[in-house]
């Protein structure tokens, strides 16, 4: 029978679902606004993606220790409300004719920093809300929610932009943060007290506790380096893919959204099957095989052409990539929470996300410059070639990744899920942090 993880988890899951749907409705809204409203070019679009994440990551460095020693749910609510206010400023400025590229950069920075703090708090909260043996189940449900939202969000968002204007989906995303805050407030129950500081005053060295723990733990270090590099190389090409498909090849927005929505069927099914696959083949084999196969797909995006054939190629590549990532991500998220001590989990998650965002930002800026010299198609192909080497970073030592299989009761048979009609997925979204906003 389907397992219940309790009332608190249901509200957390609901808040996550609402926020994720809003995020994917606004999929690539800022690059599209920059292209269509502010008439920016490929370098500016890449700078928008890179600077927001880089500065947001820098601002968020002290937030890890700050989150660790506070109750997590009030932090999550505060971060949701801050993102709501920041996102809502964009349509307000657009309506007044005051929207600028600088404002988009500032909003990106605020949202990025708040997102890191939210993820750190939500991961620690998830570890307190569900039992250790249920973490893989919970992370699988977050992952399947992400892919469902990714499947329906971009096409609806593209249609909304076409009918109602370029900032429509930004409004929806802002409202989703407000609803997420209300869902977290409704969780109820008693939140465990936060960890206690070793000293009365914060110390400068506390800022780096998360990184120290990750880098001195062999298994976490391998997963950390692999996750950061893979996420950076995949997401660095996202603005370039937008430019190539929408600007250079002339795909309509509805086709652009459809190209990333249909493959989400694979993400929905893969995330639901992840726990069963782990139970049968073991974590180590699943991580090695899924992580290796995921690296083989993105290079195909360099060969996109116009028309139906190009659209089909994007769908096939994304379908293969998403299948692998949707199986891999719940295992990674679960193992990371298992290995992070309860009194250090927020700092570990914060350090992880700061590094990943900084890597994405640096590679996005670099690939924007590369695209300016070679064109977006060649730059996308080079990123795909580099990705082929990333499986070498995966932990291969015998006994890594803990138990060889998950011994908790399995989810129900999923044949019915595979047969349902479902539509990026651009999976290009970072989905290895369930429990946070996408």
PDB file of C-alpha atoms in Angstrom, residues 313-431:
ATOM      1  CA  UNK A 313      15.803  15.834 -31.732  1.00  0.00           C
ATOM      2  CA  UNK A 314      15.451  18.104 -28.686  1.00  0.00           C
ATOM      3  CA  UNK A 315      12.686  15.888 -27.316  1.00  0.00           C
ATOM      4  CA  UNK A 316      14.705  12.690 -27.760  1.00  0.00           C
ATOM      5  CA  UNK A 317      17.829  14.145 -26.128  1.00  0.00           C
ATOM      6  CA  UNK A 318      15.874  15.603 -23.228  1.00  0.00           C
ATOM      7  CA  UNK A 319      13.917  12.362 -22.790  1.00  0.00           C
ATOM      8  CA  UNK A 320      17.135  10.367 -22.377  1.00  0.00           C
ATOM      9  CA  UNK A 321      18.757  12.937 -20.102  1.00  0.00           C
ATOM     10  CA  UNK A 322      15.705  13.262 -17.883  1.00  0.00           C
ATOM     11  CA  UNK A 323      15.230   9.516 -17.547  1.00  0.00           C
ATOM     12  CA  UNK A 324      18.731   9.169 -16.133  1.00  0.00           C
ATOM     13  CA  UNK A 325      18.593  12.225 -13.875  1.00  0.00           C
ATOM     14  CA  UNK A 326      15.167  11.402 -12.442  1.00  0.00           C
ATOM     15  CA  UNK A 327      16.463   8.027 -11.245  1.00  0.00           C
ATOM     16  CA  UNK A 328      19.755   9.457 -10.007  1.00  0.00           C
ATOM     17  CA  UNK A 329      18.559  12.594  -8.190  1.00  0.00           C
ATOM     18  CA  UNK A 330      16.464  11.008  -5.382  1.00  0.00           C
ATOM     19  CA  UNK A 331      19.362   8.697  -4.521  1.00  0.00           C
ATOM     20  CA  UNK A 332      21.793  11.617  -4.397  1.00  0.00           C
ATOM     21  CA  UNK A 333      19.452  13.777  -2.283  1.00  0.00           C
ATOM     22  CA  UNK A 334      18.805  10.911   0.150  1.00  0.00           C
ATOM     23  CA  UNK A 335      22.438   9.935   0.531  1.00  0.00           C
ATOM     24  CA  UNK A 336      23.464  13.538   1.126  1.00  0.00           C
ATOM     25  CA  UNK A 337      20.964  13.912   3.972  1.00  0.00           C
ATOM     26  CA  UNK A 338      22.053  10.584   5.460  1.00  0.00           C
ATOM     27  CA  UNK A 339      25.710  11.588   5.502  1.00  0.00           C
ATOM     28  CA  UNK A 340      25.176  15.117   6.868  1.00  0.00           C
ATOM     29  CA  UNK A 341      25.022  15.167  10.712  1.00  0.00           C
ATOM     30  CA  UNK A 342      21.802  16.599  12.128  1.00  0.00           C
ATOM     31  CA  UNK A 343      23.627  19.523  13.736  1.00  0.00           C
ATOM     32  CA  UNK A 344      25.411  20.358  10.469  1.00  0.00           C
ATOM     33  CA  UNK A 345      22.928  19.537   7.724  1.00  0.00           C
ATOM     34  CA  UNK A 346      21.944  23.152   6.947  1.00  0.00           C
ATOM     35  CA  UNK A 347      25.591  24.158   6.591  1.00  0.00           C
ATOM     36  CA  UNK A 348      26.326  21.181   4.333  1.00  0.00           C
ATOM     37  CA  UNK A 349      23.328  21.902   2.104  1.00  0.00           C
ATOM     38  CA  UNK A 350      24.108  25.605   1.995  1.00  0.00           C
ATOM     39  CA  UNK A 351      27.751  24.985   1.046  1.00  0.00           C
ATOM     40  CA  UNK A 352      26.630  22.483  -1.587  1.00  0.00           C
ATOM     41  CA  UNK A 353      24.148  24.892  -3.200  1.00  0.00           C
ATOM     42  CA  UNK A 354      26.460  27.914  -2.990  1.00  0.00           C
ATOM     43  CA  UNK A 355      29.189  25.977  -4.783  1.00  0.00           C
ATOM     44  CA  UNK A 356      26.822  24.585  -7.373  1.00  0.00           C
ATOM     45  CA  UNK A 357      25.307  27.999  -8.094  1.00  0.00           C
ATOM     46  CA  UNK A 358      28.731  29.624  -8.281  1.00  0.00           C
ATOM     47  CA  UNK A 359      29.878  26.909 -10.674  1.00  0.00           C
ATOM     48  CA  UNK A 360      26.786  27.358 -12.826  1.00  0.00           C
ATOM     49  CA  UNK A 361      27.310  31.122 -12.825  1.00  0.00           C
ATOM     50  CA  UNK A 362      30.976  30.895 -13.770  1.00  0.00           C
ATOM     51  CA  UNK A 363      30.374  28.370 -16.531  1.00  0.00           C
ATOM     52  CA  UNK A 364      27.343  30.298 -17.811  1.00  0.00           C
ATOM     53  CA  UNK A 365      29.434  33.461 -18.122  1.00  0.00           C
ATOM     54  CA  UNK A 366      32.279  31.533 -19.737  1.00  0.00           C
ATOM     55  CA  UNK A 367      29.973  29.812 -22.191  1.00  0.00           C
ATOM     56  CA  UNK A 368      28.307  33.137 -22.996  1.00  0.00           C
ATOM     57  CA  UNK A 369      31.699  34.502 -24.012  1.00  0.00           C
ATOM     58  CA  UNK A 370      32.452  31.303 -25.906  1.00  0.00           C
ATOM     59  CA  UNK A 371      29.151  31.598 -27.774  1.00  0.00           C
ATOM     60  CA  UNK A 372      30.027  35.157 -28.710  1.00  0.00           C
ATOM     61  CA  UNK A 373      33.172  33.832 -30.392  1.00  0.00           C
ATOM     62  CA  UNK A 374      31.939  30.557 -31.860  1.00  0.00           C
ATOM     63  CA  UNK A 375      28.135  30.824 -31.904  1.00  0.00           C
ATOM     64  CA  UNK A 376      25.640  29.116 -29.573  1.00  0.00           C
ATOM     65  CA  UNK A 377      25.633  25.787 -31.443  1.00  0.00           C
ATOM     66  CA  UNK A 378      29.383  25.195 -31.129  1.00  0.00           C
ATOM     67  CA  UNK A 379      29.393  26.291 -27.486  1.00  0.00           C
ATOM     68  CA  UNK A 380      26.602  23.818 -26.683  1.00  0.00           C
ATOM     69  CA  UNK A 381      28.569  21.048 -28.381  1.00  0.00           C
ATOM     70  CA  UNK A 382      31.740  21.823 -26.397  1.00  0.00           C
ATOM     71  CA  UNK A 383      29.792  21.616 -23.128  1.00  0.00           C
ATOM     72  CA  UNK A 384      28.430  18.242 -24.226  1.00  0.00           C
ATOM     73  CA  UNK A 385      31.946  16.938 -24.886  1.00  0.00           C
ATOM     74  CA  UNK A 386      33.134  18.034 -21.432  1.00  0.00           C
ATOM     75  CA  UNK A 387      30.141  16.307 -19.845  1.00  0.00           C
ATOM     76  CA  UNK A 388      31.317  12.981 -21.254  1.00  0.00           C
ATOM     77  CA  UNK A 389      34.219  13.024 -18.773  1.00  0.00           C
ATOM     78  CA  UNK A 390      32.143  13.741 -15.641  1.00  0.00           C
ATOM     79  CA  UNK A 391      31.339  10.077 -14.764  1.00  0.00           C
ATOM     80  CA  UNK A 392      35.000   9.721 -13.747  1.00  0.00           C
ATOM     81  CA  UNK A 393      34.151  11.773 -10.642  1.00  0.00           C
ATOM     82  CA  UNK A 394      31.491   9.363  -9.344  1.00  0.00           C
ATOM     83  CA  UNK A 395      32.369   7.328  -6.195  1.00  0.00           C
ATOM     84  CA  UNK A 396      33.480   3.872  -7.295  1.00  0.00           C
ATOM     85  CA  UNK A 397      34.896   2.393  -4.103  1.00  0.00           C
ATOM     86  CA  UNK A 398      33.191  -0.829  -3.058  1.00  0.00           C
ATOM     87  CA  UNK A 399      30.874  -0.087  -0.142  1.00  0.00           C
ATOM     88  CA  UNK A 400      30.259   3.514  -1.158  1.00  0.00           C
ATOM     89  CA  UNK A 401      26.690   4.845  -0.996  1.00  0.00           C
ATOM     90  CA  UNK A 402      25.819   2.824   2.089  1.00  0.00           C
ATOM     91  CA  UNK A 403      23.445  -0.108   1.927  1.00  0.00           C
ATOM     92  CA  UNK A 404      23.303  -1.913  -1.382  1.00  0.00           C
ATOM     93  CA  UNK A 405      19.525  -1.611  -1.459  1.00  0.00           C
ATOM     94  CA  UNK A 406      16.668   0.092   0.290  1.00  0.00           C
ATOM     95  CA  UNK A 407      14.959  -2.353   2.610  1.00  0.00           C
ATOM     96  CA  UNK A 408      11.832  -0.361   3.392  1.00  0.00           C
ATOM     97  CA  UNK A 409       8.516  -1.475   1.875  1.00  0.00           C
ATOM     98  CA  UNK A 410       8.339  -0.683  -1.805  1.00  0.00           C
ATOM     99  CA  UNK A 411       6.009   1.765  -3.500  1.00  0.00           C
ATOM    100  CA  UNK A 412       3.021   0.301  -5.339  1.00  0.00           C
ATOM    101  CA  UNK A 413       3.417  -1.097  -8.821  1.00  0.00           C
ATOM    102  CA  UNK A 414       3.882   1.749 -11.249  1.00  0.00           C
ATOM    103  CA  UNK A 415       2.696   0.254 -14.511  1.00  0.00           C
ATOM    104  CA  UNK A 416      -0.343   2.491 -14.364  1.00  0.00           C
ATOM    105  CA  UNK A 417       1.891   5.546 -14.057  1.00  0.00           C
ATOM    106  CA  UNK A 418       3.879   4.538 -17.114  1.00  0.00           C
ATOM    107  CA  UNK A 419       0.704   4.112 -19.151  1.00  0.00           C
ATOM    108  CA  UNK A 420      -0.913   7.421 -18.259  1.00  0.00           C
ATOM    109  CA  UNK A 421      -1.053  10.215 -20.783  1.00  0.00           C
ATOM    110  CA  UNK A 422       1.486  12.795 -19.742  1.00  0.00           C
ATOM    111  CA  UNK A 423       2.617  15.370 -21.712  1.00  0.00           C
ATOM    112  CA  UNK A 424      12.317  19.663 -19.785  1.00  0.00           C
ATOM    113  CA  UNK A 425      11.992  19.028 -19.287  1.00  0.00           C
ATOM    114  CA  UNK A 426      14.281  21.215 -19.658  1.00  0.00           C
ATOM    115  CA  UNK A 427      15.782  19.480 -17.197  1.00  0.00           C
ATOM    116  CA  UNK A 428      17.675  21.732 -17.001  1.00  0.00           C
ATOM    117  CA  UNK A 429      16.348  22.515 -13.682  1.00  0.00           C
ATOM    118  CA  UNK A 430      18.413  21.626 -10.712  1.00  0.00           C
ATOM    119  CA  UNK A 431      16.424  18.916  -9.111  1.00  0.00           C
TER     120      UNK A 431
END
